[in-house]
Amino acid sequence: MAFEELIEAWDGEGVVVHHDEPTSSWMLIGVHDTTLGPGMGGTRLSSYRQPSDALDDVLRLSEAMTWKQAAADLPYGGGKAVIAVPEVPTPGSDDRRALLLRYAELVDSLHGTYVTAADMNTGETDMDTIAERTSHVLGRSTANGGAGDPGAATALGVFHGIRATVLRAFGDDALEARSVLVQGLGSVGSRLAGHLHDAGATLLLADVDAERATALADELGAKVVRANDVIGTECDVFAPCATGKVLSEDTIPLLRCRAIAGAANNQLATAGDGERLRDAGILFAPDFVVNAGGVIHLAGRETLGWDDATTASRLEAIGDSLLEIFDRAERESLSPATAADRVARERVAVARGE
Ligand SMILES: NC(=O)c1ccc[n+]([C@@H]2O[C@H](COP(=O)([O-])OP(=O)(O)OC[C@H]3O[C@@H](n4cnc5c(N)ncnc54)[C@H](O)[C@@H]3O)[C@@H](O)[C@H]2O)c1
């Protein structure tokens, strides 16, 4: 789709489009909704087939952030940015630093309407660089006074989400009696696997990087599942922690699990896939509720002044929020995905005075 059509079809507040001459990159910032606070969301550094694919990503992801922040009850709205580069510059290189400093000036020009953080291919070192030119950034390294990498908090939040989902799907939350298949063993998935191991779950681990999967499986006494075999593998809980759109018309009929709860953003390929899962008798924990640990950590630590105990209890509350969503879904005969969407939209509507 062309730029004009994408923007016309989007109901967000604004999008900034900047072409970076020195690198022929596109810098795109989507601010979807600022009713609850400044649009907050990460900066994705990636190559795309064409600039409109990057715009499509930024528009969709910034909207998803609106609902994630609202569901987590944080004083932030939805925003997201993409730097669409011909080639991702090497971490630590002069080229990367120069690109990020120019990007930081663009973020700063919005005077806080958008607050950035790390996302795919960016991390706390990059946030340190960005912070040299703007204060509207979360997730700097702890050495520089920031909250650091949110992966650990996201993983702990997902763990609480899995426990609540197991409680609802099986009637008790004893993870010792359950098998969990974790797809993607990066920053979040590897830590989640550690929590599940400590809780006594039977672990199945998969990653496109087979060596990574084998090494972690050896460490945790888990079984490796080949990345291509994930969808048809029998397990109690499937935890997608790699990429989005893993749950679709094609994959749902092949699933052999009772419940799904994981970190990946936008797990449903289409809005109708929430109903499809419900019809298949699979309990789906909506991703934007389950994976909010990262934004809870960043906002709590850097903006709201929470101590360790408050942050920990807010991460634990992800489980309670899910149980409320499952209850509402049952009461109103909705899929959990639709119920979560309604909860988030109602919070924004109430704040708007609607
Ligand atoms: N890091 C966070 O705090 C955070 C917060 C919210 C949501 N998320 C989402 O959670 C997911 C994981 O995030 P992360 O930070 O751990 O990413 P990461 O890049 O550190 O790890 C992703 C892992 O998935 C593997 N992978 C990629 N495609 C795969 C496939 N098809 N099958 C199996 N493995 C595959 C990669 O090899 C890698 O090990 C992403 O979708 C991300 O958007 C992350």
mmCIF file of C-alpha atoms and ligand atoms in Angstrom:
data_model
loop_
_atom_site.group_PDB
_atom_site.id
_atom_site.type_symbol
_atom_site.label_atom_id
_atom_site.label_comp_id
_atom_site.label_asym_id
_atom_site.label_seq_id
_atom_site.Cartn_x
_atom_site.Cartn_y
_atom_site.Cartn_z
ATOM 1 C CA MET A 1 0.000 0.000 0.000
ATOM 2 C CA ALA A 2 1.150 3.529 -0.668
ATOM 3 C CA PHE A 3 2.047 5.982 2.127
ATOM 4 C CA GLU A 4 -1.172 7.982 1.616
ATOM 5 C CA GLU A 5 -3.433 4.926 1.844
ATOM 6 C CA LEU A 6 -1.700 3.613 4.959
ATOM 7 C CA ILE A 7 -2.039 6.935 6.756
ATOM 8 C CA GLU A 8 -5.641 7.435 5.637
ATOM 9 C CA ALA A 9 -6.582 3.991 6.991
ATOM 10 C CA TRP A 10 -4.908 4.711 10.353
ATOM 11 C CA ASP A 11 -6.722 6.471 13.189
ATOM 12 C CA GLY A 12 -3.655 7.717 15.073
ATOM 13 C CA GLU A 13 -2.745 11.281 15.994
ATOM 14 C CA GLY A 14 0.305 11.810 13.846
ATOM 15 C CA VAL A 15 3.270 10.353 12.077
ATOM 16 C CA VAL A 16 6.646 11.971 11.519
ATOM 17 C CA VAL A 17 8.422 10.994 8.309
ATOM 18 C CA HIS A 18 12.049 11.979 7.924
ATOM 19 C CA HIS A 19 14.532 10.943 5.247
ATOM 20 C CA ASP A 20 18.089 10.720 6.562
ATOM 21 C CA GLU A 21 20.247 11.833 3.617
ATOM 22 C CA PRO A 22 23.664 10.545 4.814
ATOM 23 C CA THR A 23 22.455 6.942 5.118
ATOM 24 C CA SER A 24 19.406 6.925 2.800
ATOM 25 C CA SER A 25 17.383 5.724 5.785
ATOM 26 C CA TRP A 26 13.791 6.556 6.686
ATOM 27 C CA MET A 27 13.073 7.644 10.245
ATOM 28 C CA LEU A 28 9.399 7.152 11.094
ATOM 29 C CA ILE A 29 7.709 7.994 14.375
ATOM 30 C CA GLY A 30 4.060 7.078 14.944
ATOM 31 C CA VAL A 31 2.156 8.697 17.783
ATOM 32 C CA HIS A 32 -1.114 6.835 17.946
ATOM 33 C CA ASP A 33 -2.830 8.209 21.044
ATOM 34 C CA THR A 34 -1.740 10.543 23.835
ATOM 35 C CA THR A 35 -4.941 10.538 25.912
ATOM 36 C CA LEU A 36 -3.299 8.731 28.833
ATOM 37 C CA GLY A 37 0.103 10.378 28.426
ATOM 38 C CA PRO A 38 2.967 10.796 25.950
ATOM 39 C CA GLY A 39 3.197 8.131 23.242
ATOM 40 C CA MET A 40 5.796 5.663 24.502
ATOM 41 C CA GLY A 41 7.303 2.735 22.612
ATOM 42 C CA GLY A 42 10.560 1.400 21.274
ATOM 43 C CA THR A 43 12.694 2.252 18.257
ATOM 44 C CA ARG A 44 13.080 -0.606 15.806
ATOM 45 C CA LEU A 45 16.214 -0.554 13.645
ATOM 46 C CA SER A 46 15.664 -2.728 10.626
ATOM 47 C CA SER A 47 15.838 -3.130 6.858
ATOM 48 C CA TYR A 48 12.619 -3.264 4.863
ATOM 49 C CA ARG A 49 11.833 -4.171 1.285
ATOM 50 C CA GLN A 50 10.308 -0.707 0.781
ATOM 51 C CA PRO A 51 9.661 2.366 2.969
ATOM 52 C CA SER A 52 5.893 1.728 3.004
ATOM 53 C CA ASP A 53 6.502 -1.620 4.780
ATOM 54 C CA ALA A 54 8.322 0.316 7.512
ATOM 55 C CA LEU A 55 5.441 2.794 7.712
ATOM 56 C CA ASP A 56 2.956 -0.077 7.964
ATOM 57 C CA ASP A 57 4.988 -1.475 10.888
ATOM 58 C CA VAL A 58 5.194 1.841 12.723
ATOM 59 C CA LEU A 59 1.479 2.568 12.386
ATOM 60 C CA ARG A 60 0.387 -0.891 13.574
ATOM 61 C CA LEU A 61 2.938 -1.078 16.373
ATOM 62 C CA SER A 62 2.173 2.407 17.708
ATOM 63 C CA GLU A 63 -1.509 1.493 17.967
ATOM 64 C CA ALA A 64 -0.650 -1.755 19.763
ATOM 65 C CA MET A 65 1.335 0.343 22.270
ATOM 66 C CA THR A 66 -1.759 2.441 23.052
ATOM 67 C CA TRP A 67 -3.620 -0.679 24.176
ATOM 68 C CA LYS A 68 -0.606 -2.159 25.964
ATOM 69 C CA GLN A 69 -0.049 0.990 28.050
ATOM 70 C CA ALA A 70 -3.774 1.309 28.776
ATOM 71 C CA ALA A 71 -4.158 -2.348 29.796
ATOM 72 C CA ALA A 72 -1.145 -1.991 32.111
ATOM 73 C CA ASP A 73 -2.733 1.176 33.578
ATOM 74 C CA LEU A 74 0.360 3.300 32.914
ATOM 75 C CA PRO A 75 0.356 7.073 32.345
ATOM 76 C CA TYR A 76 1.513 6.693 28.760
ATOM 77 C CA GLY A 77 -0.057 6.577 25.349
ATOM 78 C CA GLY A 78 0.965 4.645 22.262
ATOM 79 C CA GLY A 79 3.985 5.446 20.136
ATOM 80 C CA LYS A 80 6.594 3.570 18.167
ATOM 81 C CA ALA A 81 9.447 4.377 15.828
ATOM 82 C CA VAL A 82 11.243 2.647 13.005
ATOM 83 C CA ILE A 83 14.588 3.560 11.501
ATOM 84 C CA ALA A 84 14.465 1.773 8.156
ATOM 85 C CA VAL A 85 18.090 1.355 7.114
ATOM 86 C CA PRO A 86 19.604 -0.166 3.945
ATOM 87 C CA GLU A 87 21.771 -2.244 6.308
ATOM 88 C CA VAL A 88 21.728 -2.380 10.120
ATOM 89 C CA PRO A 89 24.920 -0.582 11.267
ATOM 90 C CA THR A 90 27.248 -2.578 13.517
ATOM 91 C CA PRO A 91 26.817 -1.984 17.257
ATOM 92 C CA GLY A 92 29.536 0.338 18.545
ATOM 93 C CA SER A 93 30.388 1.713 15.068
ATOM 94 C CA ASP A 94 30.783 5.439 14.319
ATOM 95 C CA ASP A 95 28.098 5.160 11.636
ATOM 96 C CA ARG A 96 25.575 3.794 14.097
ATOM 97 C CA ARG A 97 26.366 6.489 16.635
ATOM 98 C CA ALA A 98 26.006 9.278 14.061
ATOM 99 C CA LEU A 99 22.682 7.850 12.835
ATOM 100 C CA LEU A 100 21.310 7.567 16.378
ATOM 101 C CA LEU A 101 22.345 11.111 17.265
ATOM 102 C CA ARG A 102 20.506 12.475 14.226
ATOM 103 C CA TYR A 103 17.511 10.318 15.171
ATOM 104 C CA ALA A 104 17.664 11.630 18.760
ATOM 105 C CA GLU A 105 17.360 15.182 17.430
ATOM 106 C CA LEU A 106 14.202 14.180 15.589
ATOM 107 C CA VAL A 107 12.774 12.670 18.805
ATOM 108 C CA ASP A 108 13.731 15.820 20.704
ATOM 109 C CA SER A 109 11.960 18.032 18.162
ATOM 110 C CA LEU A 110 8.652 16.482 19.325
ATOM 111 C CA HIS A 111 9.199 17.921 22.839
ATOM 112 C CA GLY A 112 8.058 14.783 24.648
ATOM 113 C CA THR A 113 4.963 13.891 22.644
ATOM 114 C CA TYR A 114 6.911 10.713 21.875
ATOM 115 C CA VAL A 115 9.168 8.942 24.378
ATOM 116 C CA THR A 116 11.438 6.300 22.955
ATOM 117 C CA ALA A 117 12.972 3.065 24.281
ATOM 118 C CA ALA A 118 14.710 -0.047 22.897
ATOM 119 C CA ASP A 119 13.118 -2.493 20.462
ATOM 120 C CA MET A 120 14.290 -4.917 17.790
ATOM 121 C CA ASN A 121 18.026 -4.378 17.094
ATOM 122 C CA THR A 122 18.389 -1.557 19.632
ATOM 123 C CA GLY A 123 19.485 -1.836 23.248
ATOM 124 C CA GLU A 124 20.524 0.110 26.319
ATOM 125 C CA THR A 125 23.825 1.286 24.772
ATOM 126 C CA ASP A 126 21.852 2.839 21.913
ATOM 127 C CA MET A 127 19.511 4.510 24.433
ATOM 128 C CA ASP A 128 22.611 5.974 26.143
ATOM 129 C CA THR A 129 23.635 7.468 22.795
ATOM 130 C CA ILE A 130 20.136 8.833 22.121
ATOM 131 C CA ALA A 131 20.088 10.378 25.619
ATOM 132 C CA GLU A 132 23.028 12.590 24.604
ATOM 133 C CA ARG A 133 20.591 14.639 22.481
ATOM 134 C CA THR A 134 17.183 14.160 24.099
ATOM 135 C CA SER A 135 15.719 13.491 27.531
ATOM 136 C CA HIS A 136 12.699 11.741 25.991
ATOM 137 C CA VAL A 137 14.187 8.258 26.231
ATOM 138 C CA LEU A 138 13.742 5.341 28.645
ATOM 139 C CA GLY A 139 15.904 2.258 29.103
ATOM 140 C CA ARG A 140 19.383 3.802 29.290
ATOM 141 C CA SER A 141 21.948 1.567 30.972
ATOM 142 C CA THR A 142 21.819 1.445 34.769
ATOM 143 C CA ALA A 143 25.389 2.859 34.780
ATOM 144 C CA ASN A 144 23.919 5.963 33.104
ATOM 145 C CA GLY A 145 20.991 6.229 35.495
ATOM 146 C CA GLY A 146 18.451 4.335 33.388
ATOM 147 C CA ALA A 147 16.326 1.236 34.007
ATOM 148 C CA GLY A 148 18.422 -0.893 31.633
ATOM 149 C CA ASP A 149 17.266 -3.768 29.442
ATOM 150 C CA PRO A 150 13.569 -4.523 30.117
ATOM 151 C CA GLY A 151 13.907 -8.193 29.042
ATOM 152 C CA ALA A 152 14.133 -9.570 32.581
ATOM 153 C CA ALA A 153 10.980 -7.732 33.689
ATOM 154 C CA THR A 154 9.133 -8.822 30.555
ATOM 155 C CA ALA A 155 10.114 -12.441 31.229
ATOM 156 C CA LEU A 156 8.945 -12.291 34.845
ATOM 157 C CA GLY A 157 5.644 -10.725 33.752
ATOM 158 C CA VAL A 158 5.145 -13.487 31.172
ATOM 159 C CA PHE A 159 5.878 -16.072 33.858
ATOM 160 C CA HIS A 160 3.107 -14.605 36.064
ATOM 161 C CA GLY A 161 0.861 -14.565 32.994
ATOM 162 C CA ILE A 162 1.532 -18.246 32.302
ATOM 163 C CA ARG A 163 0.736 -19.154 35.899
ATOM 164 C CA ALA A 164 -2.624 -17.356 35.716
ATOM 165 C CA THR A 165 -3.406 -18.924 32.346
ATOM 166 C CA VAL A 166 -2.605 -22.397 33.683
ATOM 167 C CA LEU A 167 -4.848 -21.750 36.686
ATOM 168 C CA ARG A 168 -7.746 -20.870 34.405
ATOM 169 C CA ALA A 169 -7.131 -23.619 31.826
ATOM 170 C CA PHE A 170 -6.459 -26.488 34.245
ATOM 171 C CA GLY A 171 -8.086 -25.440 37.523
ATOM 172 C CA ASP A 172 -4.824 -25.168 39.498
ATOM 173 C CA ASP A 173 -1.567 -23.319 38.908
ATOM 174 C CA ALA A 174 0.829 -26.160 39.722
ATOM 175 C CA LEU A 175 3.462 -25.734 37.023
ATOM 176 C CA GLU A 176 5.221 -28.955 38.124
ATOM 177 C CA ALA A 177 2.374 -30.799 36.446
ATOM 178 C CA ARG A 178 2.592 -28.868 33.156
ATOM 179 C CA SER A 179 4.681 -28.845 30.002
ATOM 180 C CA VAL A 180 5.530 -25.486 28.431
ATOM 181 C CA LEU A 181 6.960 -25.017 24.944
ATOM 182 C CA VAL A 182 8.976 -21.795 24.635
ATOM 183 C CA GLN A 183 9.500 -20.599 21.053
ATOM 184 C CA GLY A 184 12.448 -18.146 20.831
ATOM 185 C CA LEU A 185 15.183 -18.146 23.430
ATOM 186 C CA GLY A 186 16.461 -14.578 23.250
ATOM 187 C CA SER A 187 16.413 -11.885 25.908
ATOM 188 C CA VAL A 188 12.896 -12.803 27.124
ATOM 189 C CA GLY A 189 12.502 -16.481 26.185
ATOM 190 C CA SER A 190 15.740 -17.649 27.813
ATOM 191 C CA ARG A 191 14.890 -15.925 31.098
ATOM 192 C CA LEU A 192 11.322 -17.186 30.976
ATOM 193 C CA ALA A 193 12.666 -20.723 30.531
ATOM 194 C CA GLY A 194 14.749 -20.206 33.692
ATOM 195 C CA HIS A 195 11.668 -19.179 35.731
ATOM 196 C CA LEU A 196 9.648 -22.114 34.411
ATOM 197 C CA HIS A 197 12.483 -24.505 35.209
ATOM 198 C CA ASP A 198 12.691 -23.154 38.775
ATOM 199 C CA ALA A 199 8.920 -23.677 39.123
ATOM 200 C CA GLY A 200 9.311 -27.324 38.084
ATOM 201 C CA ALA A 201 7.617 -27.208 34.667
ATOM 202 C CA THR A 202 8.533 -29.728 31.955
ATOM 203 C CA LEU A 203 10.285 -27.577 29.384
ATOM 204 C CA LEU A 204 10.366 -27.822 25.602
ATOM 205 C CA LEU A 205 12.646 -25.285 23.924
ATOM 206 C CA ALA A 206 12.893 -24.104 20.311
ATOM 207 C CA ASP A 207 14.968 -21.509 18.482
ATOM 208 C CA VAL A 208 15.993 -21.023 14.858
ATOM 209 C CA ASP A 209 19.487 -20.866 16.339
ATOM 210 C CA ALA A 210 19.728 -24.597 17.106
ATOM 211 C CA GLU A 211 22.948 -24.220 19.103
ATOM 212 C CA ARG A 212 21.308 -21.714 21.396
ATOM 213 C CA ALA A 213 18.405 -24.099 21.998
ATOM 214 C CA THR A 214 20.705 -27.054 22.707
ATOM 215 C CA ALA A 215 22.915 -25.086 25.099
ATOM 216 C CA LEU A 216 19.964 -23.840 27.152
ATOM 217 C CA ALA A 217 18.238 -27.227 27.088
ATOM 218 C CA ASP A 218 21.424 -28.861 28.429
ATOM 219 C CA GLU A 219 21.636 -26.271 31.197
ATOM 220 C CA LEU A 220 17.985 -26.653 32.232
ATOM 221 C CA GLY A 221 17.473 -30.344 31.537
ATOM 222 C CA ALA A 222 14.908 -29.520 28.842
ATOM 223 C CA LYS A 223 13.972 -31.125 25.543
ATOM 224 C CA VAL A 224 14.780 -29.375 22.251
ATOM 225 C CA VAL A 225 12.055 -29.035 19.621
ATOM 226 C CA ARG A 226 13.149 -28.153 16.070
ATOM 227 C CA ALA A 227 12.052 -24.638 15.118
ATOM 228 C CA ASN A 228 9.986 -25.989 12.208
ATOM 229 C CA ASP A 229 8.159 -28.487 14.432
ATOM 230 C CA VAL A 230 6.885 -26.031 17.054
ATOM 231 C CA ILE A 231 3.334 -25.690 15.783
ATOM 232 C CA GLY A 232 2.433 -29.409 15.808
ATOM 233 C CA THR A 233 4.186 -30.282 19.078
ATOM 234 C CA GLU A 234 2.036 -31.441 21.969
ATOM 235 C CA CYS A 235 2.335 -29.375 25.165
ATOM 236 C CA ASP A 236 0.091 -27.885 27.839
ATOM 237 C CA VAL A 237 1.159 -24.275 27.223
ATOM 238 C CA PHE A 238 2.696 -22.738 24.114
ATOM 239 C CA ALA A 239 4.735 -19.586 24.841
ATOM 240 C CA PRO A 240 5.557 -17.676 21.624
ATOM 241 C CA CYS A 241 8.601 -15.500 22.389
ATOM 242 C CA ALA A 242 10.061 -14.994 18.914
ATOM 243 C CA THR A 243 8.060 -13.260 16.183
ATOM 244 C CA GLY A 244 4.510 -12.027 15.612
ATOM 245 C CA LYS A 245 1.642 -13.568 13.585
ATOM 246 C CA VAL A 246 2.370 -17.138 14.708
ATOM 247 C CA LEU A 247 -1.351 -17.826 15.305
ATOM 248 C CA SER A 248 -3.252 -17.892 12.039
ATOM 249 C CA GLU A 249 -5.893 -19.679 10.015
ATOM 250 C CA ASP A 250 -3.132 -22.071 8.869
ATOM 251 C CA THR A 251 -1.418 -22.767 12.211
ATOM 252 C CA ILE A 252 -4.348 -22.839 14.680
ATOM 253 C CA PRO A 253 -5.831 -26.148 13.389
ATOM 254 C CA LEU A 254 -2.396 -27.768 13.856
ATOM 255 C CA LEU A 255 -1.834 -26.631 17.455
ATOM 256 C CA ARG A 256 -1.750 -29.345 20.132
ATOM 257 C CA CYS A 257 -1.779 -27.207 23.266
ATOM 258 C CA ARG A 258 -4.456 -26.190 25.774
ATOM 259 C CA ALA A 259 -3.272 -22.630 26.375
ATOM 260 C CA ILE A 260 -1.072 -19.917 24.848
ATOM 261 C CA ALA A 261 0.783 -17.183 26.750
ATOM 262 C CA GLY A 262 4.008 -15.623 25.532
ATOM 263 C CA ALA A 263 6.015 -12.442 24.991
ATOM 264 C CA ALA A 264 5.857 -11.947 21.229
ATOM 265 C CA ASN A 265 3.961 -8.865 20.071
ATOM 266 C CA ASN A 266 0.951 -9.239 17.741
ATOM 267 C CA GLN A 267 0.724 -13.037 17.925
ATOM 268 C CA LEU A 268 -2.644 -13.153 16.148
ATOM 269 C CA ALA A 269 -2.273 -12.862 12.374
ATOM 270 C CA THR A 270 -5.767 -11.323 12.097
ATOM 271 C CA ALA A 271 -8.351 -10.063 14.595
ATOM 272 C CA GLY A 272 -10.533 -13.120 13.813
ATOM 273 C CA ASP A 273 -7.860 -15.521 15.056
ATOM 274 C CA GLY A 274 -8.832 -14.807 18.672
ATOM 275 C CA GLU A 275 -12.262 -16.339 17.944
ATOM 276 C CA ARG A 276 -10.649 -19.170 16.019
ATOM 277 C CA LEU A 277 -8.575 -20.111 19.093
ATOM 278 C CA ARG A 278 -11.643 -19.956 21.291
ATOM 279 C CA ASP A 279 -13.531 -22.261 18.921
ATOM 280 C CA ALA A 280 -10.566 -24.655 19.011
ATOM 281 C CA GLY A 281 -10.816 -24.781 22.826
ATOM 282 C CA ILE A 282 -7.427 -23.100 23.341
ATOM 283 C CA LEU A 283 -7.183 -20.440 26.047
ATOM 284 C CA PHE A 284 -5.286 -17.442 24.652
ATOM 285 C CA ALA A 285 -3.697 -14.907 26.990
ATOM 286 C CA PRO A 286 -3.701 -11.636 24.988
ATOM 287 C CA ASP A 287 -0.088 -10.746 24.203
ATOM 288 C CA PHE A 288 -0.233 -7.048 25.019
ATOM 289 C CA VAL A 289 -1.392 -7.854 28.548
ATOM 290 C CA VAL A 290 1.112 -10.684 29.109
ATOM 291 C CA ASN A 291 4.173 -8.871 27.736
ATOM 292 C CA ALA A 292 3.690 -5.500 29.466
ATOM 293 C CA GLY A 293 6.455 -6.225 32.019
ATOM 294 C CA GLY A 294 8.964 -4.252 29.952
ATOM 295 C CA VAL A 295 6.951 -1.011 29.889
ATOM 296 C CA ILE A 296 5.952 -1.486 33.540
ATOM 297 C CA HIS A 297 9.645 -1.714 34.436
ATOM 298 C CA LEU A 298 10.683 1.292 32.327
ATOM 299 C CA ALA A 299 7.857 3.582 33.450
ATOM 300 C CA GLY A 300 8.006 2.426 37.065
ATOM 301 C CA ARG A 301 11.739 2.814 37.434
ATOM 302 C CA GLU A 302 12.422 5.923 35.385
ATOM 303 C CA THR A 303 9.242 7.985 35.553
ATOM 304 C CA LEU A 304 7.133 6.876 38.489
ATOM 305 C CA GLY A 305 9.867 6.300 41.092
ATOM 306 C CA TRP A 306 8.771 2.791 42.102
ATOM 307 C CA ASP A 307 10.965 0.707 44.399
ATOM 308 C CA ASP A 308 11.739 -2.994 43.865
ATOM 309 C CA ALA A 309 8.701 -4.175 45.841
ATOM 310 C CA THR A 310 6.239 -1.970 43.937
ATOM 311 C CA THR A 311 7.671 -3.008 40.572
ATOM 312 C CA ALA A 312 7.528 -6.688 41.583
ATOM 313 C CA SER A 313 3.899 -6.399 42.675
ATOM 314 C CA ARG A 314 2.945 -4.646 39.424
ATOM 315 C CA LEU A 315 4.566 -7.459 37.446
ATOM 316 C CA GLU A 316 2.680 -10.013 39.519
ATOM 317 C CA ALA A 317 -0.537 -8.095 38.853
ATOM 318 C CA ILE A 318 -0.257 -9.077 35.178
ATOM 319 C CA GLY A 319 -1.637 -12.449 36.333
ATOM 320 C CA ASP A 320 -4.580 -10.771 38.100
ATOM 321 C CA SER A 321 -5.359 -8.616 35.056
ATOM 322 C CA LEU A 322 -5.452 -11.727 32.910
ATOM 323 C CA LEU A 323 -7.836 -13.506 35.268
ATOM 324 C CA GLU A 324 -10.172 -10.483 35.103
ATOM 325 C CA ILE A 325 -9.985 -10.571 31.306
ATOM 326 C CA PHE A 326 -10.735 -14.312 31.224
ATOM 327 C CA ASP A 327 -13.721 -13.691 33.554
ATOM 328 C CA ARG A 328 -15.069 -10.923 31.377
ATOM 329 C CA ALA A 329 -14.586 -12.996 28.240
ATOM 330 C CA GLU A 330 -16.632 -15.783 29.798
ATOM 331 C CA ARG A 331 -19.337 -13.439 31.117
ATOM 332 C CA GLU A 332 -19.788 -11.646 27.809
ATOM 333 C CA SER A 333 -19.166 -14.672 25.548
ATOM 334 C CA LEU A 334 -16.130 -13.057 23.966
ATOM 335 C CA SER A 335 -12.672 -14.317 23.133
ATOM 336 C CA PRO A 336 -10.049 -13.138 25.679
ATOM 337 C CA ALA A 337 -8.435 -11.122 22.864
ATOM 338 C CA THR A 338 -11.659 -9.145 22.319
ATOM 339 C CA ALA A 339 -12.231 -8.759 26.069
ATOM 340 C CA ALA A 340 -8.693 -7.337 26.539
ATOM 341 C CA ASP A 341 -9.222 -4.979 23.643
ATOM 342 C CA ARG A 342 -12.446 -3.694 25.245
ATOM 343 C CA VAL A 343 -10.771 -3.173 28.643
ATOM 344 C CA ALA A 344 -7.993 -1.099 27.046
ATOM 345 C CA ARG A 345 -10.322 0.903 24.795
ATOM 346 C CA GLU A 346 -12.669 1.655 27.697
ATOM 347 C CA ARG A 347 -9.772 3.037 29.782
ATOM 348 C CA VAL A 348 -8.847 5.415 26.986
ATOM 349 C CA ALA A 349 -12.506 6.375 26.394
ATOM 350 C CA VAL A 350 -13.053 7.127 30.110
ATOM 351 C CA ALA A 351 -9.923 9.313 30.175
ATOM 352 C CA ARG A 352 -11.260 11.184 27.137
ATOM 353 C CA GLY A 353 -14.504 11.747 29.017
ATOM 354 C CA GLU A 354 -16.537 9.735 26.502
HETATM 355 N N1 LIG B 1 12.473 -7.551 25.202
HETATM 356 C C1 LIG B 1 11.342 -7.116 25.750
HETATM 357 O O1 LIG B 1 11.341 -6.549 26.851
HETATM 358 C C2 LIG B 1 10.026 -7.348 25.044
HETATM 359 C C3 LIG B 1 8.879 -6.693 25.539
HETATM 360 C C4 LIG B 1 7.633 -6.932 24.919
HETATM 361 C C5 LIG B 1 7.569 -7.768 23.825
HETATM 362 N N2 LIG B 1 8.702 -8.376 23.349
HETATM 363 C C6 LIG B 1 8.575 -9.278 22.202
HETATM 364 O O2 LIG B 1 8.957 -10.585 22.581
HETATM 365 C C7 LIG B 1 9.631 -11.249 21.534
HETATM 366 C C8 LIG B 1 11.015 -11.676 21.988
HETATM 367 O O3 LIG B 1 11.763 -10.539 22.392
HETATM 368 P P1 LIG B 1 13.308 -10.645 22.763
HETATM 369 O O4 LIG B 1 13.694 -9.319 23.295
HETATM 370 O O5 LIG B 1 13.550 -11.873 23.556
HETATM 371 O O6 LIG B 1 13.947 -10.835 21.305
HETATM 372 P P2 LIG B 1 15.381 -11.437 20.942
HETATM 373 O O7 LIG B 1 15.702 -10.896 19.593
HETATM 374 O O8 LIG B 1 16.353 -11.269 22.057
HETATM 375 O O9 LIG B 1 15.092 -13.030 20.823
HETATM 376 C C9 LIG B 1 14.302 -13.591 19.832
HETATM 377 C C10 LIG B 1 14.742 -15.065 19.711
HETATM 378 O O10 LIG B 1 13.816 -15.730 18.848
HETATM 379 C C11 LIG B 1 14.554 -16.539 17.930
HETATM 380 N N3 LIG B 1 13.694 -16.733 16.769
HETATM 381 C C12 LIG B 1 13.416 -15.871 15.764
HETATM 382 N N4 LIG B 1 12.550 -16.421 14.906
HETATM 383 C C13 LIG B 1 12.255 -17.656 15.385
HETATM 384 C C14 LIG B 1 11.394 -18.704 14.956
HETATM 385 N N5 LIG B 1 10.664 -18.576 13.851
HETATM 386 N N6 LIG B 1 11.350 -19.838 15.680
HETATM 387 C C15 LIG B 1 12.082 -19.970 16.819
HETATM 388 N N7 LIG B 1 12.913 -19.001 17.277
HETATM 389 C C16 LIG B 1 12.991 -17.862 16.566
HETATM 390 C C17 LIG B 1 15.831 -15.776 17.686
HETATM 391 O O11 LIG B 1 16.871 -16.633 17.204
HETATM 392 C C18 LIG B 1 16.120 -15.242 19.102
HETATM 393 O O12 LIG B 1 16.861 -16.180 19.870
HETATM 394 C C19 LIG B 1 9.621 -10.273 20.359
HETATM 395 O O13 LIG B 1 8.478 -10.517 19.570
HETATM 396 C C20 LIG B 1 9.477 -8.925 21.035
HETATM 397 O O14 LIG B 1 8.872 -7.960 20.194
HETATM 398 C C21 LIG B 1 9.916 -8.188 23.941
#
